[in-house]
Short mmCIF file of C-alpha atoms (C1' of nucleotides) in Angstrom, two decimals:
data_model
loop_
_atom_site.label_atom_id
_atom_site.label_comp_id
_atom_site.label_asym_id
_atom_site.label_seq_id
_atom_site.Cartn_x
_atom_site.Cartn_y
_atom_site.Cartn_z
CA UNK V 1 -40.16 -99.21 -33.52
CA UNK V 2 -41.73 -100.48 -37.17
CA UNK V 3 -39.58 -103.04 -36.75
CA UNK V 4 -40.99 -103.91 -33.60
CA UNK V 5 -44.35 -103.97 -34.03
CA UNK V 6 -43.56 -106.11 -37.79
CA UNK V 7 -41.70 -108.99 -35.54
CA UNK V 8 -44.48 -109.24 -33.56
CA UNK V 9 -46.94 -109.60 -36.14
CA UNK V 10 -45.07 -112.43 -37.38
CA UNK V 11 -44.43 -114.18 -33.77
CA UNK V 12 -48.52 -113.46 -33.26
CA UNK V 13 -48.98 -115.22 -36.15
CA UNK V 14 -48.86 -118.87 -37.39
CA UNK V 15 -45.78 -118.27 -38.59
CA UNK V 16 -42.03 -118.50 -37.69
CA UNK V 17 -39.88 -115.53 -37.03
CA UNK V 18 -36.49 -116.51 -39.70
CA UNK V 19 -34.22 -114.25 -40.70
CA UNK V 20 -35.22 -114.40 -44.43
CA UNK V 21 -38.61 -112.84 -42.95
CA UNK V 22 -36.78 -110.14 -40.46
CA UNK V 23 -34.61 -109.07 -43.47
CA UNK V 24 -37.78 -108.43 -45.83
CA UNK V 25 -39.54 -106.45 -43.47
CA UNK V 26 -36.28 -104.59 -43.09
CA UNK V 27 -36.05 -104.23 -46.91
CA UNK V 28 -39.22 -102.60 -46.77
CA UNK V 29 -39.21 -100.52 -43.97
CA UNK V 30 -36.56 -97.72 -45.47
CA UNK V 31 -37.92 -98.11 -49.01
CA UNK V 32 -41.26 -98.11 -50.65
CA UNK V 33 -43.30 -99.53 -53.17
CA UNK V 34 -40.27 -102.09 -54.13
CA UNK V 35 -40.04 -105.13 -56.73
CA UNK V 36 -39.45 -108.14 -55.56
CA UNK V 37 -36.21 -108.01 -57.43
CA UNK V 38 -35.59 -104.72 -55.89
CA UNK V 39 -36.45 -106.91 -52.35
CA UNK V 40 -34.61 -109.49 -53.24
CA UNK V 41 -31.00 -107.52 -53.75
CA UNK V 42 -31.25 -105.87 -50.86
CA UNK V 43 -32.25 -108.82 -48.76
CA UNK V 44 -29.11 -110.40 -50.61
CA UNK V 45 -27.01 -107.52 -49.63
CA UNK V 46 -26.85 -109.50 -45.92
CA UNK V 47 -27.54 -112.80 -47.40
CA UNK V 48 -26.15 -113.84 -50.37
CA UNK V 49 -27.81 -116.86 -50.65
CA UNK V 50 -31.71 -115.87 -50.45
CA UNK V 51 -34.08 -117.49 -53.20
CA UNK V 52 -36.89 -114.53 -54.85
CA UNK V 53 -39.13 -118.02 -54.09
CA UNK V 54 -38.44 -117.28 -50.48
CA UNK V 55 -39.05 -113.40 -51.04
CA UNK V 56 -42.99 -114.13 -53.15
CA UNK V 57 -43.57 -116.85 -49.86
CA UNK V 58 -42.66 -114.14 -47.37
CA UNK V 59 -44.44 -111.66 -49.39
CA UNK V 60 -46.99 -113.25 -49.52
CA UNK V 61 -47.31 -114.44 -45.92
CA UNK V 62 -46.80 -110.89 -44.79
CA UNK V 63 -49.87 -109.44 -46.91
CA UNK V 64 -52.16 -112.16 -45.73
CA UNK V 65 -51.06 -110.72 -41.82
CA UNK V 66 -51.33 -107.49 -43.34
CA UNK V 67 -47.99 -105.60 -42.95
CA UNK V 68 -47.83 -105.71 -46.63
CA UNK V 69 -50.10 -103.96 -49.03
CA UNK V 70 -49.40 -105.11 -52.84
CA UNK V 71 -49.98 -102.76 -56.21
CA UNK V 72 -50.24 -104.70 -58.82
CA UNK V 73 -49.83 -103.25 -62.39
CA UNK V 74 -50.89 -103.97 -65.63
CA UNK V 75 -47.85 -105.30 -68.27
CA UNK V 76 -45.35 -105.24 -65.19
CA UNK V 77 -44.16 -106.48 -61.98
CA UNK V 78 -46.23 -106.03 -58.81
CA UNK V 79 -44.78 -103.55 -56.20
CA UNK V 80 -45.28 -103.89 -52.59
CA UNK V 81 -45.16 -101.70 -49.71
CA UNK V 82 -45.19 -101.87 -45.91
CA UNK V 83 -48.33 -101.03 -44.66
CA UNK V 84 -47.49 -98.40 -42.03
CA UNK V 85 -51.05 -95.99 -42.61
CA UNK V 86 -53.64 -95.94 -44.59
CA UNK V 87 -52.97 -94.27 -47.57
CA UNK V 88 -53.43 -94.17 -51.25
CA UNK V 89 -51.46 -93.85 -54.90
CA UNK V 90 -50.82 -91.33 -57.62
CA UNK V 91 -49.30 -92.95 -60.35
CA UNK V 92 -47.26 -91.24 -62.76
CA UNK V 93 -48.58 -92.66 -66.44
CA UNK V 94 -45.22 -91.27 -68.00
CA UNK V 95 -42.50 -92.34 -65.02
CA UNK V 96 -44.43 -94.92 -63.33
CA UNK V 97 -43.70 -93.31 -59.85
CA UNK V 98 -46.00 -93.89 -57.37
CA UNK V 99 -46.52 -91.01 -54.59
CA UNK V 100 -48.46 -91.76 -51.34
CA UNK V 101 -51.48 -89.57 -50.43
CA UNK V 102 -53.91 -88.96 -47.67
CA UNK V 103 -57.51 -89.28 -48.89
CA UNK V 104 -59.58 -87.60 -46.05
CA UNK V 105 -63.07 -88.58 -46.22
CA UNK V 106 -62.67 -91.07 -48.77
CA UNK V 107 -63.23 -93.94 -45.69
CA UNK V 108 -66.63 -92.47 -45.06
CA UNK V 109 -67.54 -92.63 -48.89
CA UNK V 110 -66.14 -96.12 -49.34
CA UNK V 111 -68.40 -97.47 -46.12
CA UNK V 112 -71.38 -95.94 -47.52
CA UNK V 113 -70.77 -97.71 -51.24
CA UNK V 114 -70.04 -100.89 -49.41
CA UNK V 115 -73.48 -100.71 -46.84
CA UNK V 116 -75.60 -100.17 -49.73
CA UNK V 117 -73.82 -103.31 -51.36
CA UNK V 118 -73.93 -105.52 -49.11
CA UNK V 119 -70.40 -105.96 -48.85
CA UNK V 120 -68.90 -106.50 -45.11
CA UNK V 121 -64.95 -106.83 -43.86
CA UNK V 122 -64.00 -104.29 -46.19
CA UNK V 123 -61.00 -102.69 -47.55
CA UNK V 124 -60.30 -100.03 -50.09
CA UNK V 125 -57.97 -97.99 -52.34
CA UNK V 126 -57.86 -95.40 -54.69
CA UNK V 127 -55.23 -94.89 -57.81
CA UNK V 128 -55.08 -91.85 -59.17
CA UNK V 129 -53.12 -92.60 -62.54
CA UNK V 130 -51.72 -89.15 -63.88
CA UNK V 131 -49.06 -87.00 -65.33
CA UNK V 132 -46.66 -86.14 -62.60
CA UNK V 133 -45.05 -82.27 -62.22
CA UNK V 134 -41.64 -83.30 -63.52
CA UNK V 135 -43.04 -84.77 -66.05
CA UNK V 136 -45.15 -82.30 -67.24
CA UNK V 137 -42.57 -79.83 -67.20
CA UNK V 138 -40.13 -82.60 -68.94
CA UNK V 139 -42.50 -82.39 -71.39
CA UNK V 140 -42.62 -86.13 -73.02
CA UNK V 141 -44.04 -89.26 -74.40
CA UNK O 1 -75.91 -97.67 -80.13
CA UNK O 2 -72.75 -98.70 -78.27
CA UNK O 3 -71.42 -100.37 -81.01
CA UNK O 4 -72.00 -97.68 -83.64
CA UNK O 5 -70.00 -95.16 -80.63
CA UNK O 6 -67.19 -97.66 -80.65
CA UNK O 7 -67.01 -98.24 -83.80
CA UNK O 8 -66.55 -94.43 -84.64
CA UNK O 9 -63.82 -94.49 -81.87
CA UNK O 10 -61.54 -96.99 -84.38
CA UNK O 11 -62.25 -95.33 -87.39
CA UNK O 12 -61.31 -91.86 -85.88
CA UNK O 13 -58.13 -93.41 -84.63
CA UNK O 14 -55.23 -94.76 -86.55
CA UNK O 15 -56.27 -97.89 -86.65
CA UNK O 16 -58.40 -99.91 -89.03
CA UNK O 17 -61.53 -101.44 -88.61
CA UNK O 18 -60.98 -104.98 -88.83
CA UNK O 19 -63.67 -108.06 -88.33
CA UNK O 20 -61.75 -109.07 -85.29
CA UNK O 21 -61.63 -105.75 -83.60
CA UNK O 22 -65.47 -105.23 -84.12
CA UNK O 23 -66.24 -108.83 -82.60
CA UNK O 24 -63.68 -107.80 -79.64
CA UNK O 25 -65.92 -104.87 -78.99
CA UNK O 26 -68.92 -107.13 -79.38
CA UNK O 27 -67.91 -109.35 -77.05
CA UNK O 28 -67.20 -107.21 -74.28
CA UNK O 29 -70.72 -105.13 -75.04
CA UNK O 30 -72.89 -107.85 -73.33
CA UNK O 31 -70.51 -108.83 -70.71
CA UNK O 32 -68.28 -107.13 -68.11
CA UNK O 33 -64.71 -107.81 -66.54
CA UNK O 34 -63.87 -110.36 -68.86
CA UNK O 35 -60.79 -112.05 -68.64
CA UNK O 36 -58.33 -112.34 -72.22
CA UNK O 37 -59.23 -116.03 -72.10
CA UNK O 38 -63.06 -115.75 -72.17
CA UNK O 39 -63.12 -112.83 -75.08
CA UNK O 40 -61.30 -115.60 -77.11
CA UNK O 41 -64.57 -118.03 -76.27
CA UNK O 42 -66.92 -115.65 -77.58
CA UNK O 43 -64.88 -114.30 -80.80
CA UNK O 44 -64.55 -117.57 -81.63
CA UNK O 45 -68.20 -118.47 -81.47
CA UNK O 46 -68.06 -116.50 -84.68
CA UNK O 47 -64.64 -116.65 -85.94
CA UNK O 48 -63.17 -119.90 -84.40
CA UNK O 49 -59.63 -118.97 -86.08
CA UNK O 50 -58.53 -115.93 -83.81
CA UNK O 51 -56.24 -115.97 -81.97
CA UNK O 52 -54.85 -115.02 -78.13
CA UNK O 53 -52.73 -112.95 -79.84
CA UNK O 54 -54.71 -111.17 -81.80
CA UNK O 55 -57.40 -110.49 -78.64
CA UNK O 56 -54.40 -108.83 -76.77
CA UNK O 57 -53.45 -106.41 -79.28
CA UNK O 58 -56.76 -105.30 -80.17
CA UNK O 59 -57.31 -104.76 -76.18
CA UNK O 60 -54.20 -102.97 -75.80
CA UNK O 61 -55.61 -100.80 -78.80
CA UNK O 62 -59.13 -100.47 -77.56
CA UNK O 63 -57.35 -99.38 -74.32
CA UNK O 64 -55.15 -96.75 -75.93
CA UNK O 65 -57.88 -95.27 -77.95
CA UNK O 66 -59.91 -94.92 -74.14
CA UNK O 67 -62.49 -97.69 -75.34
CA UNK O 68 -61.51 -100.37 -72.79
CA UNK O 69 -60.29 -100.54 -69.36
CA UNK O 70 -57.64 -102.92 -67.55
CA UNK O 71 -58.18 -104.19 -64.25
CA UNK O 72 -55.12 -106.00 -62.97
CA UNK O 73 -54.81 -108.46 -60.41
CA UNK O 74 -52.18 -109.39 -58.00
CA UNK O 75 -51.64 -113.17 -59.46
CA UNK O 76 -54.11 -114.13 -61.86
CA UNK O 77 -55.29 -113.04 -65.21
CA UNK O 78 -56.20 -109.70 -65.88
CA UNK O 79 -59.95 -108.75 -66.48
CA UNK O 80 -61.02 -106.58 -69.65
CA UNK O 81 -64.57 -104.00 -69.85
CA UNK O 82 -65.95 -101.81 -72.23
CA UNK O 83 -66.00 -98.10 -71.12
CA UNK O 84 -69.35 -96.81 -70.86
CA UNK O 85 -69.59 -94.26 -67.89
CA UNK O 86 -67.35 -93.41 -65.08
CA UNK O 87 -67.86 -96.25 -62.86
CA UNK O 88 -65.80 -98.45 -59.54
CA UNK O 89 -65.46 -101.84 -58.38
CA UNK O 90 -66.49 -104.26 -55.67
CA UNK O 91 -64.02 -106.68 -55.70
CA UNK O 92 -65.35 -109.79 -53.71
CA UNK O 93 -61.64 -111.31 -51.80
CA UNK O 94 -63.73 -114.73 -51.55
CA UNK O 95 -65.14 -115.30 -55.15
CA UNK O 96 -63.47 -113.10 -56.82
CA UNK O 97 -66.51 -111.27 -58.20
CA UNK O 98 -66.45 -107.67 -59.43
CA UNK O 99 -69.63 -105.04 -59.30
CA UNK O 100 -69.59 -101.98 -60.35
CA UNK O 101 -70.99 -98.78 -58.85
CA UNK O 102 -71.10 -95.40 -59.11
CA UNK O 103 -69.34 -92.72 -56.42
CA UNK O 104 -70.91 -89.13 -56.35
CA UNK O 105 -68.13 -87.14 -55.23
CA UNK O 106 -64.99 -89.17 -55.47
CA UNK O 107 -64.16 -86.75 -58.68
CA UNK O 108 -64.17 -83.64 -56.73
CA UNK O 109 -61.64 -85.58 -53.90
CA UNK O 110 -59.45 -87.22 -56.77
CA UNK O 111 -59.42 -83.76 -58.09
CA UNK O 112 -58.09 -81.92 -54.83
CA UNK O 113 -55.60 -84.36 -54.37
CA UNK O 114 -54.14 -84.07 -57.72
CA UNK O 115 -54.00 -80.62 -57.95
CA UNK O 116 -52.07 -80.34 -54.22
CA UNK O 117 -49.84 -82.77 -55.48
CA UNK O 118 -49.26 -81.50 -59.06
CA UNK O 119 -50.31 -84.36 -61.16
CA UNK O 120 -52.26 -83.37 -64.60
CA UNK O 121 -54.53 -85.31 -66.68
CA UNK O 122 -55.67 -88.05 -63.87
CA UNK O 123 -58.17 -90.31 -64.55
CA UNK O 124 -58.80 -92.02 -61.00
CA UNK O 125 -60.26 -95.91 -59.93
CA UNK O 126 -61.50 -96.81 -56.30
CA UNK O 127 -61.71 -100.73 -55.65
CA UNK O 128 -63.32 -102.02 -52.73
CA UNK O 129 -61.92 -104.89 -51.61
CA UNK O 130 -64.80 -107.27 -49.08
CA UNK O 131 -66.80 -110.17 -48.76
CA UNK O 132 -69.91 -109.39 -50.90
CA UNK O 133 -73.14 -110.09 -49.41
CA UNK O 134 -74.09 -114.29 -50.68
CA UNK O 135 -70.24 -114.96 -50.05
CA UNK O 136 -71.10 -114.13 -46.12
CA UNK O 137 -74.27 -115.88 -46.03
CA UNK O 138 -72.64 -119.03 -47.78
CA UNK O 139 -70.12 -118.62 -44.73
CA UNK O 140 -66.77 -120.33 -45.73
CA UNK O 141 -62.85 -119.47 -46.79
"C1'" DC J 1 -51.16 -101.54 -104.40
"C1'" DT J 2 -49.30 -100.35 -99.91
"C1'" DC J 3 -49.50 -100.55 -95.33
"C1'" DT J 4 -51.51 -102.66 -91.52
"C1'" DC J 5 -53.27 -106.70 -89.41
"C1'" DT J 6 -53.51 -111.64 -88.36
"C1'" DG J 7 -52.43 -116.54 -87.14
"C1'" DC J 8 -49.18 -119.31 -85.48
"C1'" DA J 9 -45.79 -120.71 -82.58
"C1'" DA J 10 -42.09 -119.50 -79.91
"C1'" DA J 11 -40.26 -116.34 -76.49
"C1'" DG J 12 -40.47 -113.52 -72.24
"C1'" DC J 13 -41.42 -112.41 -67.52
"C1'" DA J 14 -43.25 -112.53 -63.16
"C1'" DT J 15 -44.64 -115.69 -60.00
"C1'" DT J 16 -45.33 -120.39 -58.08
"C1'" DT J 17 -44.06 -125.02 -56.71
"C1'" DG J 18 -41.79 -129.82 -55.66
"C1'" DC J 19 -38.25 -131.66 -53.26
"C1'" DA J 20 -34.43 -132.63 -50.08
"C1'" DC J 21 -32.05 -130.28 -46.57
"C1'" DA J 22 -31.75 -126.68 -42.87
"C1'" DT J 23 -33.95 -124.18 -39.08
"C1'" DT J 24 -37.28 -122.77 -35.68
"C1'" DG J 25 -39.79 -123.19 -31.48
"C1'" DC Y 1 -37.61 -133.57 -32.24
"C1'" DA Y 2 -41.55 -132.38 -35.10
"C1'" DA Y 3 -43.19 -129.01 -37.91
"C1'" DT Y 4 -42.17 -125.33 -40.80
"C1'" DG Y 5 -39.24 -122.76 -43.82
"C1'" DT Y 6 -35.53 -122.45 -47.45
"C1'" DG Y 7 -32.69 -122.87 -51.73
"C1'" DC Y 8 -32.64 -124.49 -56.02
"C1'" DA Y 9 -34.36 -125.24 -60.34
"C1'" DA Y 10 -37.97 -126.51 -63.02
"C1'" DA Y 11 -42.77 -125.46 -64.09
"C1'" DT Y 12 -46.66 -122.49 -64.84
"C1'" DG Y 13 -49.58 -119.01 -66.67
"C1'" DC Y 14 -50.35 -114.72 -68.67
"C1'" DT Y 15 -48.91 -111.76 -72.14
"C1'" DT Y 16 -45.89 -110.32 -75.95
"C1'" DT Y 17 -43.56 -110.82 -80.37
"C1'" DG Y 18 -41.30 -112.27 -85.07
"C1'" DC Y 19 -42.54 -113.67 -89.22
"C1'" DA Y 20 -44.85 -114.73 -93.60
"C1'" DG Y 21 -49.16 -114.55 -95.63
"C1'" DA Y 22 -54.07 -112.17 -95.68
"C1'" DG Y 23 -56.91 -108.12 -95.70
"C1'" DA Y 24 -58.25 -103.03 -95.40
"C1'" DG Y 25 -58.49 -98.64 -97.50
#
DNA sequence: CTCTCTGCAAAGCATTTGCACATTG
DNA sequence: CAATGTGCAAATGCTTTGCAGAGAG
């Protein structure tokens, strides 16, 4: 059913369907916040011969349509996600893990920020950067 | 004032005061969300032999000791500002511009969710991603 | 004086791109 | 078929690092 709705955001598009593009969306749909390494070996798991070139260019395509949000850290490689709903991140400062969250209410506050600003067409996310449960009890760096 | 504050904050730390880190801080002082590139500009105005180098590791200091924060980009340079008050961004998707504002009430959300989901010591960041107000008058991209 | 910091230049990574061939619609 | 997408490999751009000499405390 994801995968439905993904192809068709691609055939709506200007783009063309391939299979390079099928097999990223499929990447992403049973696995979240991924490398593009991470992409790229499982893409490669049914196609050997797939470029990571091809996997940034689809990446990239599919964020521009929007079924791809991207998280982009500092020192390290970006992560990207399917965008299935609206959510947003904790990120573990120790681990790096991210964990999705609901943020109910946070829309309203957001629209409010952006009407006094001036700014239109808008989106918005919140990190929450943190010290996970595991690895406060793992105590740690 | 801010410079005698951030000042303190390197000579309570572990590291030393050095004529490069004090024109680091200087430079970000009068100017926000500066890239690596354009710190280098203005040390140099004053000390034309630093180097990138240099500029990174005293951020990546100033950002350990809390002074500075990082605001990363999905594919392009990161952006570097002083850390005055709890503040967000407006990040314009057309020029690229950032604004800051305040948001009453985001702490008590951030809060909530971290404490359902277990996660200690958060700091938290909203960005709003739009087309700020002269980019939609100027029309275009 | 000792330990830390700096400049320089080279290395490291993630991401992007040019080109000739393959594929899609 | 014409237009778009792909693999490959080289290029790019930001950021990090090793080293030998300079500077801070």
């Amino acid at each position: 059913m994801e995968a439905k709705t993904v192809d068709a955001g691609l055939l709506q598009s200007r783009y063309r369907l391939t299979k390079q593009r099928a097999a990223v969306l499929r990447a992403l749909g049973d696995g979240k916040h991924l490398s593009a390494e991470t992409i790229l070996e499982r893409v490669r798991a049914e196609m050997p011969a797939v470029s990571l070139g091809t996997i940034y260019r689809t990446l990239d395509i599919l964020r521009e349509i929007g079924l791809v949000q991207i998280f982009s850290f500092a020192g390290s490689a970006a992560r990207y996600e399917a965008t299935l709903e609206k959510h947003h991140h904790l990120l573990c400062s120790n681990c790096r893990s991210l964990t999705n969250v609901r943020a109910d209410g946070l829309a309203d506050l957001a629209h409010d920020i952006a009407r006094r600003e001036r700014f239109s067409n808008i989106d918005f996310a919140l990190t929450i950067v943190g010290r996970c449960h595991d690895c406060t009890n793992r105590n740690g760096a």
